[in-house]
Structures are given as structure tokens and as C-alpha cells.
PDB file of C-alpha atoms in Angstrom:
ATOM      1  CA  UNK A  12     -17.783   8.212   1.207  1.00 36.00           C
ATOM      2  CA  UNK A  13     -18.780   5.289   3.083  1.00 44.00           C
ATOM      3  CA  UNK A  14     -21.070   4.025   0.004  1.00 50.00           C
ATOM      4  CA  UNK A  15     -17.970   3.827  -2.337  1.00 73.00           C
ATOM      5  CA  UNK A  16     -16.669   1.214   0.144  1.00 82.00           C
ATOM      6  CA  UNK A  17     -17.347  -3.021  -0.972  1.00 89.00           C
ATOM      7  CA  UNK A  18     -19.719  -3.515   2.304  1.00 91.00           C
ATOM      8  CA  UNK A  19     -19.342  -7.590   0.981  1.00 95.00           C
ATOM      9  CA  UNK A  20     -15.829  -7.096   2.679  1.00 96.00           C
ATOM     10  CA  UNK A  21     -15.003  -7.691   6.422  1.00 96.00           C
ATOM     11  CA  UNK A  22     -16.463  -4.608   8.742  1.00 96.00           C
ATOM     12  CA  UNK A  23     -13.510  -2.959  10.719  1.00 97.00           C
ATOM     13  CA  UNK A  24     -14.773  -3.595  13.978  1.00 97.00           C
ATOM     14  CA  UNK A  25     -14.741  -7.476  13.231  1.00 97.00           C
ATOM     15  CA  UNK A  26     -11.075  -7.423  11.968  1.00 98.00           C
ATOM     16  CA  UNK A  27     -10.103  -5.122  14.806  1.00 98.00           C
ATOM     17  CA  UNK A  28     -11.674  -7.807  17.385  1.00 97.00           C
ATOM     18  CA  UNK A  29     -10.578 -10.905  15.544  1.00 97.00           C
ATOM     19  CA  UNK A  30      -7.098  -9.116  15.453  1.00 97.00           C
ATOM     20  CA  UNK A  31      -6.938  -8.324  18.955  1.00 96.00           C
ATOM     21  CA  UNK A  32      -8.182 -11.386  20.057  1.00 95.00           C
ATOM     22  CA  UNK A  33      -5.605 -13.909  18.113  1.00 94.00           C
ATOM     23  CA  UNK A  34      -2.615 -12.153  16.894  1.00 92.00           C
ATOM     24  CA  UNK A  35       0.506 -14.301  17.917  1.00 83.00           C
ATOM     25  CA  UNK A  36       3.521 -13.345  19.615  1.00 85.00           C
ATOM     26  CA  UNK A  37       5.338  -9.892  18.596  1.00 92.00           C
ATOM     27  CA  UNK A  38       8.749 -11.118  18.830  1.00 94.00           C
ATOM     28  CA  UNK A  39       7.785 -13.673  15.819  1.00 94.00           C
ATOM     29  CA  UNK A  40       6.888 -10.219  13.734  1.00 97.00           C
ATOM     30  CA  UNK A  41      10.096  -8.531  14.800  1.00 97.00           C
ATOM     31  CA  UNK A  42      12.071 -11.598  13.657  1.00 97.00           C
ATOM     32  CA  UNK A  43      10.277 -11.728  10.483  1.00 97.00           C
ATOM     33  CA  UNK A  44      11.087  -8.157  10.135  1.00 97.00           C
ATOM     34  CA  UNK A  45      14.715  -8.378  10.825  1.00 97.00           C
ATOM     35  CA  UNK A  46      14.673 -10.863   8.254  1.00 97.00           C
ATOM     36  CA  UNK A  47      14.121  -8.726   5.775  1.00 96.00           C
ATOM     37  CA  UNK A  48      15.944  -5.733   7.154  1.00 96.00           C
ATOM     38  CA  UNK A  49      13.621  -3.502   8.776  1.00 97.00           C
ATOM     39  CA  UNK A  50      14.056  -2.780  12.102  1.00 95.00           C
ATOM     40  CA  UNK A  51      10.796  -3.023  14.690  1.00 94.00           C
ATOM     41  CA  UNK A  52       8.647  -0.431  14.478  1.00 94.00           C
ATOM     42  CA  UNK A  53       7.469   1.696  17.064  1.00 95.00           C
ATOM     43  CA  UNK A  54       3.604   0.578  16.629  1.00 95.00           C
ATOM     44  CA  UNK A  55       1.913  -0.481  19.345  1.00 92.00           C
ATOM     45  CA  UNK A  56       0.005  -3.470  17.799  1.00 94.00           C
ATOM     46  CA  UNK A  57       2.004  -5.725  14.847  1.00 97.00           C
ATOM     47  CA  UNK A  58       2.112  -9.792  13.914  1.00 97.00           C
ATOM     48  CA  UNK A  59       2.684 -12.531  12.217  1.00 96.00           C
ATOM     49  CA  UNK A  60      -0.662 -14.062  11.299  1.00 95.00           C
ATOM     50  CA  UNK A  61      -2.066 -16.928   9.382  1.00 94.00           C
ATOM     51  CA  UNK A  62      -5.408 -15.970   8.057  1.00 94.00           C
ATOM     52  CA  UNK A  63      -8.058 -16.446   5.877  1.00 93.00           C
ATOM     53  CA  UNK A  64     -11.158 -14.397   4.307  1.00 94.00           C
ATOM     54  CA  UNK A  65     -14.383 -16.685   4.493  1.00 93.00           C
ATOM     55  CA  UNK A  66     -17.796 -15.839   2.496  1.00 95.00           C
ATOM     56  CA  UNK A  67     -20.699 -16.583   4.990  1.00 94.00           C
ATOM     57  CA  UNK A  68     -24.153 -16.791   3.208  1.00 95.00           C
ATOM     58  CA  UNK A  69     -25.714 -16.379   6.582  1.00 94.00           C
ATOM     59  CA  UNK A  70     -24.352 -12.818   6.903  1.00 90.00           C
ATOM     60  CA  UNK A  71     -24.237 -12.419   3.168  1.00 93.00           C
ATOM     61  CA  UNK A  72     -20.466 -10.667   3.301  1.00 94.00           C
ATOM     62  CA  UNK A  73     -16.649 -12.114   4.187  1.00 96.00           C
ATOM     63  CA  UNK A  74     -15.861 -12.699   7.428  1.00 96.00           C
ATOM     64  CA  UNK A  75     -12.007 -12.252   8.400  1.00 97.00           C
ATOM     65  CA  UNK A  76     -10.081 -15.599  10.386  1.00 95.00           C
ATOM     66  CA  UNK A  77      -7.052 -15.722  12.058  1.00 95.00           C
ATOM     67  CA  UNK A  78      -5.644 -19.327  12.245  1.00 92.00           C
ATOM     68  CA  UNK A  79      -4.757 -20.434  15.869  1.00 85.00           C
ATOM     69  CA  UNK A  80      -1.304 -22.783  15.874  1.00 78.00           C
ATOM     70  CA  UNK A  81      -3.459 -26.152  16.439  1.00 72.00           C
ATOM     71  CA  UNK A  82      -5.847 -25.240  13.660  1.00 73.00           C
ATOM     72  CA  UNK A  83      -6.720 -28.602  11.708  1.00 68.00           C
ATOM     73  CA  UNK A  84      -7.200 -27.851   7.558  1.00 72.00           C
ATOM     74  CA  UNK A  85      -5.734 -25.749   5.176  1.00 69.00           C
ATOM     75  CA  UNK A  86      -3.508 -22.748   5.685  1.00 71.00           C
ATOM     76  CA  UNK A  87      -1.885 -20.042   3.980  1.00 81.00           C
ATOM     77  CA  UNK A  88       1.804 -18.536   4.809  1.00 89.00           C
ATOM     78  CA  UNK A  89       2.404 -16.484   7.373  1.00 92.00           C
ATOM     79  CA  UNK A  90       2.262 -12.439   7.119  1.00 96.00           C
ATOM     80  CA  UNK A  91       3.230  -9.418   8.436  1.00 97.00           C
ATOM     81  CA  UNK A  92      -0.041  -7.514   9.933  1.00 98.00           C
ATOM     82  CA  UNK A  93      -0.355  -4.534  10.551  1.00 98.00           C
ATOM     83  CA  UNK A  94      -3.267  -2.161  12.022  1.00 98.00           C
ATOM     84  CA  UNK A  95      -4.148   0.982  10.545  1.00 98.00           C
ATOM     85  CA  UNK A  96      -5.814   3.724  12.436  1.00 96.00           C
ATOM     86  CA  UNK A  97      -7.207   7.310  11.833  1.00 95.00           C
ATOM     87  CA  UNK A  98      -8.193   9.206  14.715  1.00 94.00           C
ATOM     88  CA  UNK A  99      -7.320   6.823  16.831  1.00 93.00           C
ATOM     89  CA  UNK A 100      -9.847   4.440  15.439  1.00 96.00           C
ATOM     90  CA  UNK A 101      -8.512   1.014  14.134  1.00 97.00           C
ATOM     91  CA  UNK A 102     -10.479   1.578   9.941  1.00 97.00           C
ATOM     92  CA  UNK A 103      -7.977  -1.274   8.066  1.00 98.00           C
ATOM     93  CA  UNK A 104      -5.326  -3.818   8.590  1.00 98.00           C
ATOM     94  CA  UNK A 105      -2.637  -3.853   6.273  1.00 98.00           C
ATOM     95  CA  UNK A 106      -0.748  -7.468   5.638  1.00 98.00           C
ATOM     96  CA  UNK A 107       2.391  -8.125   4.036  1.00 98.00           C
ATOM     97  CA  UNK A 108       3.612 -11.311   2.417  1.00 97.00           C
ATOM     98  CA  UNK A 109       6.578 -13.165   2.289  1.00 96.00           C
ATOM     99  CA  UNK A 110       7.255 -11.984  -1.269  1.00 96.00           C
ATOM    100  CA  UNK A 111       6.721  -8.238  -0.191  1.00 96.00           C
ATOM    101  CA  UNK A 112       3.346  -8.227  -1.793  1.00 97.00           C
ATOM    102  CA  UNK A 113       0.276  -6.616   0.461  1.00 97.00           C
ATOM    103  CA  UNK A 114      -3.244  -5.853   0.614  1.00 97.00           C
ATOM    104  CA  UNK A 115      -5.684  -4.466   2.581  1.00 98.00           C
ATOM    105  CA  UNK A 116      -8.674  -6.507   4.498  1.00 98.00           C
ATOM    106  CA  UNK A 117     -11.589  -3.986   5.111  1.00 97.00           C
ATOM    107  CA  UNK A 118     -10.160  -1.594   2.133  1.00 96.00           C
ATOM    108  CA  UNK A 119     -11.074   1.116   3.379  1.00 95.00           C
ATOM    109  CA  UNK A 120      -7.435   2.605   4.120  1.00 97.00           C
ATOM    110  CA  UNK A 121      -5.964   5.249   1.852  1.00 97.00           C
ATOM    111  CA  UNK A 122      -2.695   5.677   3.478  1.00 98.00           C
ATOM    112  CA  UNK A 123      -0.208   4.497   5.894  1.00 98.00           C
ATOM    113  CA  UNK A 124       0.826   7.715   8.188  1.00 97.00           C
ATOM    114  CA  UNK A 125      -2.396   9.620   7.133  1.00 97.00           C
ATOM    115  CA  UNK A 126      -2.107  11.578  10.450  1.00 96.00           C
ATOM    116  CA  UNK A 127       1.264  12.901   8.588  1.00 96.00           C
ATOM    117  CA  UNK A 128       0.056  14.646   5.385  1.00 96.00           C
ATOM    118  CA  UNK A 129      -0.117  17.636   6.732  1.00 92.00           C
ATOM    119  CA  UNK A 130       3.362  18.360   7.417  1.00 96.00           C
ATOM    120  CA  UNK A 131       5.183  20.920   5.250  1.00 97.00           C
ATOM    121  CA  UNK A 132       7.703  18.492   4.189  1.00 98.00           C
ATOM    122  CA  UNK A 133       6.470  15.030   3.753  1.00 98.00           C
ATOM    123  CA  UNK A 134       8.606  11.605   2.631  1.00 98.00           C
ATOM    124  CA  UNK A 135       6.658   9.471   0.539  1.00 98.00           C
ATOM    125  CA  UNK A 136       7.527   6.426   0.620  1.00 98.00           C
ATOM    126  CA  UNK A 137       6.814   3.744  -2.326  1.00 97.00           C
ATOM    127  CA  UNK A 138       6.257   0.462   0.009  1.00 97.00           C
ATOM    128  CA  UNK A 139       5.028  -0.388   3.139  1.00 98.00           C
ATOM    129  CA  UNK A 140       7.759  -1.740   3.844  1.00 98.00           C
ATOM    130  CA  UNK A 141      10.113   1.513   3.772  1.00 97.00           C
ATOM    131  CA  UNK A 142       7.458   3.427   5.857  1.00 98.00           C
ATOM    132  CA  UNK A 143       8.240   0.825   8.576  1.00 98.00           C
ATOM    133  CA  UNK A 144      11.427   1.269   8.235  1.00 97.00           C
ATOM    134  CA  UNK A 145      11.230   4.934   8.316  1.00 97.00           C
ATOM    135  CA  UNK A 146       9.907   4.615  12.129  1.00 97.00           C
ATOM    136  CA  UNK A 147       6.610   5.180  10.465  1.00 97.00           C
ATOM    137  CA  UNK A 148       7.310   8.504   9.915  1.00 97.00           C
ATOM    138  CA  UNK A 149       5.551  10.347   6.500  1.00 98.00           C
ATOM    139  CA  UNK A 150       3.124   8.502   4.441  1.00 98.00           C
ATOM    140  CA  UNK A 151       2.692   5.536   1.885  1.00 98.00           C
ATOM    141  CA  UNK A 152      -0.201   5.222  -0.380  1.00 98.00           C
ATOM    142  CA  UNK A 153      -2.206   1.778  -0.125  1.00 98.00           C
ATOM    143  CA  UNK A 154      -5.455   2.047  -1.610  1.00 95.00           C
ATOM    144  CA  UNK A 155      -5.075  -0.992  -4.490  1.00 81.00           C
ATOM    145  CA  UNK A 156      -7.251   0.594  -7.006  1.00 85.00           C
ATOM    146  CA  UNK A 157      -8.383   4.460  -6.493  1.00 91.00           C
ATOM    147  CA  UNK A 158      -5.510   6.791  -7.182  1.00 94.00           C
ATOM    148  CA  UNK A 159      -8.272   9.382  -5.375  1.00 95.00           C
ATOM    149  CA  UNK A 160      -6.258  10.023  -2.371  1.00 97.00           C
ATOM    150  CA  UNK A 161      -2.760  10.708  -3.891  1.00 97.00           C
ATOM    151  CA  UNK A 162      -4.626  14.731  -4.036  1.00 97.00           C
ATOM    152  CA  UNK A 163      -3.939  14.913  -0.550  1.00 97.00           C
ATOM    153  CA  UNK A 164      -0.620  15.449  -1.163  1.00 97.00           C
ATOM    154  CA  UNK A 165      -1.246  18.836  -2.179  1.00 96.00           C
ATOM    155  CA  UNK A 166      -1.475  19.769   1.332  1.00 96.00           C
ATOM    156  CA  UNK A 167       2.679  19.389   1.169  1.00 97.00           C
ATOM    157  CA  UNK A 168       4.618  22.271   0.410  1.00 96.00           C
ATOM    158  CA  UNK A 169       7.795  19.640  -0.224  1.00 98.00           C
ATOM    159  CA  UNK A 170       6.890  15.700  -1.349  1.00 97.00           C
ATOM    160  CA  UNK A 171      10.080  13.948  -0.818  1.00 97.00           C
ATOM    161  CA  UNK A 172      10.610  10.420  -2.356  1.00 96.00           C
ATOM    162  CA  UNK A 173      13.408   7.749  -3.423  1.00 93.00           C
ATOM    163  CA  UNK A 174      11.223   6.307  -6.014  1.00 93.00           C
ATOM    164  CA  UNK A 175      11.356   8.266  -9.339  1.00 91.00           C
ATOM    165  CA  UNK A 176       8.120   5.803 -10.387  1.00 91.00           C
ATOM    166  CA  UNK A 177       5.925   6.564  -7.398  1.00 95.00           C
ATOM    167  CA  UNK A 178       7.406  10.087  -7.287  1.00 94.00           C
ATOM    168  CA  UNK A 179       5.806  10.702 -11.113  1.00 93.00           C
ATOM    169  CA  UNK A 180       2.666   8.765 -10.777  1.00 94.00           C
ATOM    170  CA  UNK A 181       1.633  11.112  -7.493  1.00 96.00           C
ATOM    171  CA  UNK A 182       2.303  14.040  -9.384  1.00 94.00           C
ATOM    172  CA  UNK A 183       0.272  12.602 -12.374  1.00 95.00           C
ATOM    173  CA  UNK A 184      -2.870  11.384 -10.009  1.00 96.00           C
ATOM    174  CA  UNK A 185      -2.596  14.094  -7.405  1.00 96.00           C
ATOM    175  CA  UNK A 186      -1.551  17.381  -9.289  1.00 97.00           C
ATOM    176  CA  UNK A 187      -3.053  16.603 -12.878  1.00 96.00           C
ATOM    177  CA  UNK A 188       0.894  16.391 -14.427  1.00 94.00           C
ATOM    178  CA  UNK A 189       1.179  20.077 -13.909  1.00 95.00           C
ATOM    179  CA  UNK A 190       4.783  21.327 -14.822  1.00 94.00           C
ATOM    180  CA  UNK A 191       4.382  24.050 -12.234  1.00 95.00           C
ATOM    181  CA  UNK A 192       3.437  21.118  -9.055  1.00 95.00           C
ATOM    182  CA  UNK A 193       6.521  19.187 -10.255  1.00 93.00           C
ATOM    183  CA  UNK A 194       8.691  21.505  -8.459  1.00 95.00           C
ATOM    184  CA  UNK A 195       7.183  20.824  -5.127  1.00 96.00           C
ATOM    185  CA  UNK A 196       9.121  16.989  -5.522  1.00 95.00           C
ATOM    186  CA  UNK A 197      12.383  16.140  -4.904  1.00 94.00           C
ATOM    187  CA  UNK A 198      13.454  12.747  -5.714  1.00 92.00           C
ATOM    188  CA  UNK A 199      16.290  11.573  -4.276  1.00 90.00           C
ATOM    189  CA  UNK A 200      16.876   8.181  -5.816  1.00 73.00           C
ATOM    190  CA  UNK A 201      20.246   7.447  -7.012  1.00 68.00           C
ATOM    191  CA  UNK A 202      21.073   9.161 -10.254  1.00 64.00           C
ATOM    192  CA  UNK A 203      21.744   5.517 -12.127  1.00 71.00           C
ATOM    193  CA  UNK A 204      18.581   4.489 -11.582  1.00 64.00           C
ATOM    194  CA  UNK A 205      16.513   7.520 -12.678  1.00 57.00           C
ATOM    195  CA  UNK A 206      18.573   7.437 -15.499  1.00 67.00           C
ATOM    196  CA  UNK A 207      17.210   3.782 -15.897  1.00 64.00           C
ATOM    197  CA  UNK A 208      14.304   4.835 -15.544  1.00 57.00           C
ATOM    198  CA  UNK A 209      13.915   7.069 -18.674  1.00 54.00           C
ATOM    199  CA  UNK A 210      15.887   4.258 -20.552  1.00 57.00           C
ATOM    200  CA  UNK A 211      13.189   1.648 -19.650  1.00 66.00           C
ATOM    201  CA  UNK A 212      10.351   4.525 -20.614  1.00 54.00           C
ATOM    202  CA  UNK A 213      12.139   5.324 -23.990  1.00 59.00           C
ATOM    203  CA  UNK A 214      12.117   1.242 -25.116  1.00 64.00           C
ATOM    204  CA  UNK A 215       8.606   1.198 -24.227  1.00 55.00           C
ATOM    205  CA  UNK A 216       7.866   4.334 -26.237  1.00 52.00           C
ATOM    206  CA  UNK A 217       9.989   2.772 -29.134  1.00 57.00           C
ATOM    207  CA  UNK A 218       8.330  -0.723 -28.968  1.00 64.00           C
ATOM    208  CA  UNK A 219       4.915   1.084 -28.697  1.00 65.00           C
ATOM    209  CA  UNK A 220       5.602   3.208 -32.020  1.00 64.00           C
ATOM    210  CA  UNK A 221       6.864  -0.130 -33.881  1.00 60.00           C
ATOM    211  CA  UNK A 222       3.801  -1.837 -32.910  1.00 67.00           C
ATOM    212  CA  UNK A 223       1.426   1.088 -34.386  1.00 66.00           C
ATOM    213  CA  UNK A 224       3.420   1.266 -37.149  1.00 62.00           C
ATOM    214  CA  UNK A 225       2.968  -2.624 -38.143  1.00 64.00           C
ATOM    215  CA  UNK A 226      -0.506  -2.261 -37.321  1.00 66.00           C
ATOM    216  CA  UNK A 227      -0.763   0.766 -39.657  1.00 67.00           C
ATOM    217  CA  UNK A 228       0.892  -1.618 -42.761  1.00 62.00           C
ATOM    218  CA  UNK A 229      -1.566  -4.533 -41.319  1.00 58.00           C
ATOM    219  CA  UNK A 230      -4.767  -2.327 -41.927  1.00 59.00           C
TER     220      UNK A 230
END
């Protein structure tokens, strides 16, 4: 609802014009891509912004800035941006660092591919970065905090995914862990790694028990 939203934050509209407005030159976003092996996208709108997110007492919220070349003062590094629409209206824009990290500027985007969740068989995909390179084809869940969304999924008869981690925590968030929903995923992540997987959750597990156990002597 829009009352759950943080109406401090940048207002779509204002990204969406700012956006327009000043995003650079495409080809610098495709090269950026390339550079980290992801082929362009077919998205009409993408770049490689500098940008800030300024609190203005006047308006009492953030305003969003894109940097022009010649701006004089301090800058951050350039990311990856890249509009998200539902319905055809532009709600979010997602942006992607150099170190593959990414967040949202209005926040009020659940998913990348939203249009997508109603398809039978549906990829998830655990980064933003593999939906792009999927040709932006099934979905990719964004929302930094709320896990609400992830019960869309249920609208999938088939929830493909290469990431045994995401995979699990959909299934946890969007189908309450039940043993009977598992069986609508199939994970097809190398067998080593789900294997490393439940080696990595086991040493927690043990390391958890041998720290309740101390405590228990302790107390």
C-alpha cells in the first residue's frame, strides 16, 4: 500500500524526469556491462550515472541528482542505472555499483521482471545482474528489506533458480517452508556447490550449538 512506502524518499516522477533528462551516453553502460560480462540488454532506457540523494528542508524529503560531466564538488563512482516499470509506468530505478552491490532510489520496486510472474515456469534469478544477463527474461527480487513479495511466486507452477540460497529463502518467505511447495523448485546450481552449501550450514549449526553450550556452563 502506498502508506507502507518512506514518502521522505525521492517521488518516482522526479527520478523518472531527472533520469530522462541527464542520463549519459548508452554505449558508456554497455561498456561497463561488457566489463563485467553481461551482454546489453534489450531495455529501452539504461546508464552510467553519477548521482547523489540530497535532503531539502524546503520540501522536507530527498531529492534525487544526477551529476553532469562539468559538475564542480564532490562525486561518487559511477553506476549502472536502470529503470523499473510496471504497467508501463516508470515506479523505481534500480542502480548497480562497481562492486555489484545495488539499491533502489524511490523503493518502491518489488521485483525486476514483475510483468513475468505469471508465467507457469519462471527463472529466478539471485542478482540483478543475472536477470540482465538473462535478456531480462523471469524475475529477481529487489525489495532491500520486506521479504512480502517473494508470495508472488506462488503464482508459478515451476520456480527455477541457480542459487540454492535464494532458491531456499523464497520458499521460506513465500511458501511458509512447506515440504509440499518445495517440489515446485528446481535448483539447478552445480552439485559442488549445493553440497557446499549444506557444509557451510552444518559449521554454522555446530558453532551455534558450541556457543549455547559454553553459555549454558557460563550461567
Amino acid at each position: 500500500m502506498e502508506s507502507s512506502f518512506d514518502h521522505t524518499l525521492p517521488t518516482a516522477k522526479e527520478v523518472e524526469r531527472e533520469f530522462l533528462g541527464k542520463a549519459g551516453d548508452k554505449d558508456l553502460a554497455i561498456a561497463w556491462l561488457a566489463g563485467h560480462g553481461v551482454e546489453a540488454p534489450p531495455l529501452q532506457h539504461f546508464a552510467l550515472i553519477q548521482y547523489g540523494i540530497v535532503w531539502t528542508p524546503e520540501i522536507g524529503r530527498y531529492r534525487f541528482i544526477i551529476y553532469a560531466p562539468g559538475h564542480v564538488g564532490p562525486k561518487y563512482p559511477h553506476e549502472l542505472a536502470v529503470p523499473i516499470l510496471e504497467d508501463g509506468a516508470f515506479i523505481d530505478l534500480l542502480v548497480i555499483a562497481e562492486d555489484q552491490s545495488f539499491a533502489l532510489v524511490t523503493c518502491r520496486a518489488s521485483w525486476l521482471g514483475r510483468e513475468n510472474l505469471g508465467q507457469p515456469v519462471l527463472r529466478l534469478h539471485a542478482h540483478p545482474m543475472d536477470w540482465l544477463q538473462a535478456g531480462c527474461t523471469g524475475v529477481c527480487h529487489v525489495a532491500g528489506i520486506s521479504r512480502k513479495a517473494l508470495k508472488e511466486l506462488a503464482q508459478a507452477q515451476t520456480i527455477e533458480c541457480n542459487d540454492i540460497e535464494t532458491a531456499l529463502e523464497a520458499w521460506d518467505w513465500g511458501f511458509g517452508a512447506d515440504e509440499d511447495a518445495l517440489a515446485r523448485f528446481e535448483i539447478d546450481q552445480p552439485p559442488q556447490a549445493i553440497q557446499a552449501y549444506y557444509e557451510r550450514e552444518i559449521r554454522w549449526h555446530a558453532a551455534r550449538a558450541a556457543t549455547d553450550v559454553e553459555r549454558g556452563r557460563l550461567w
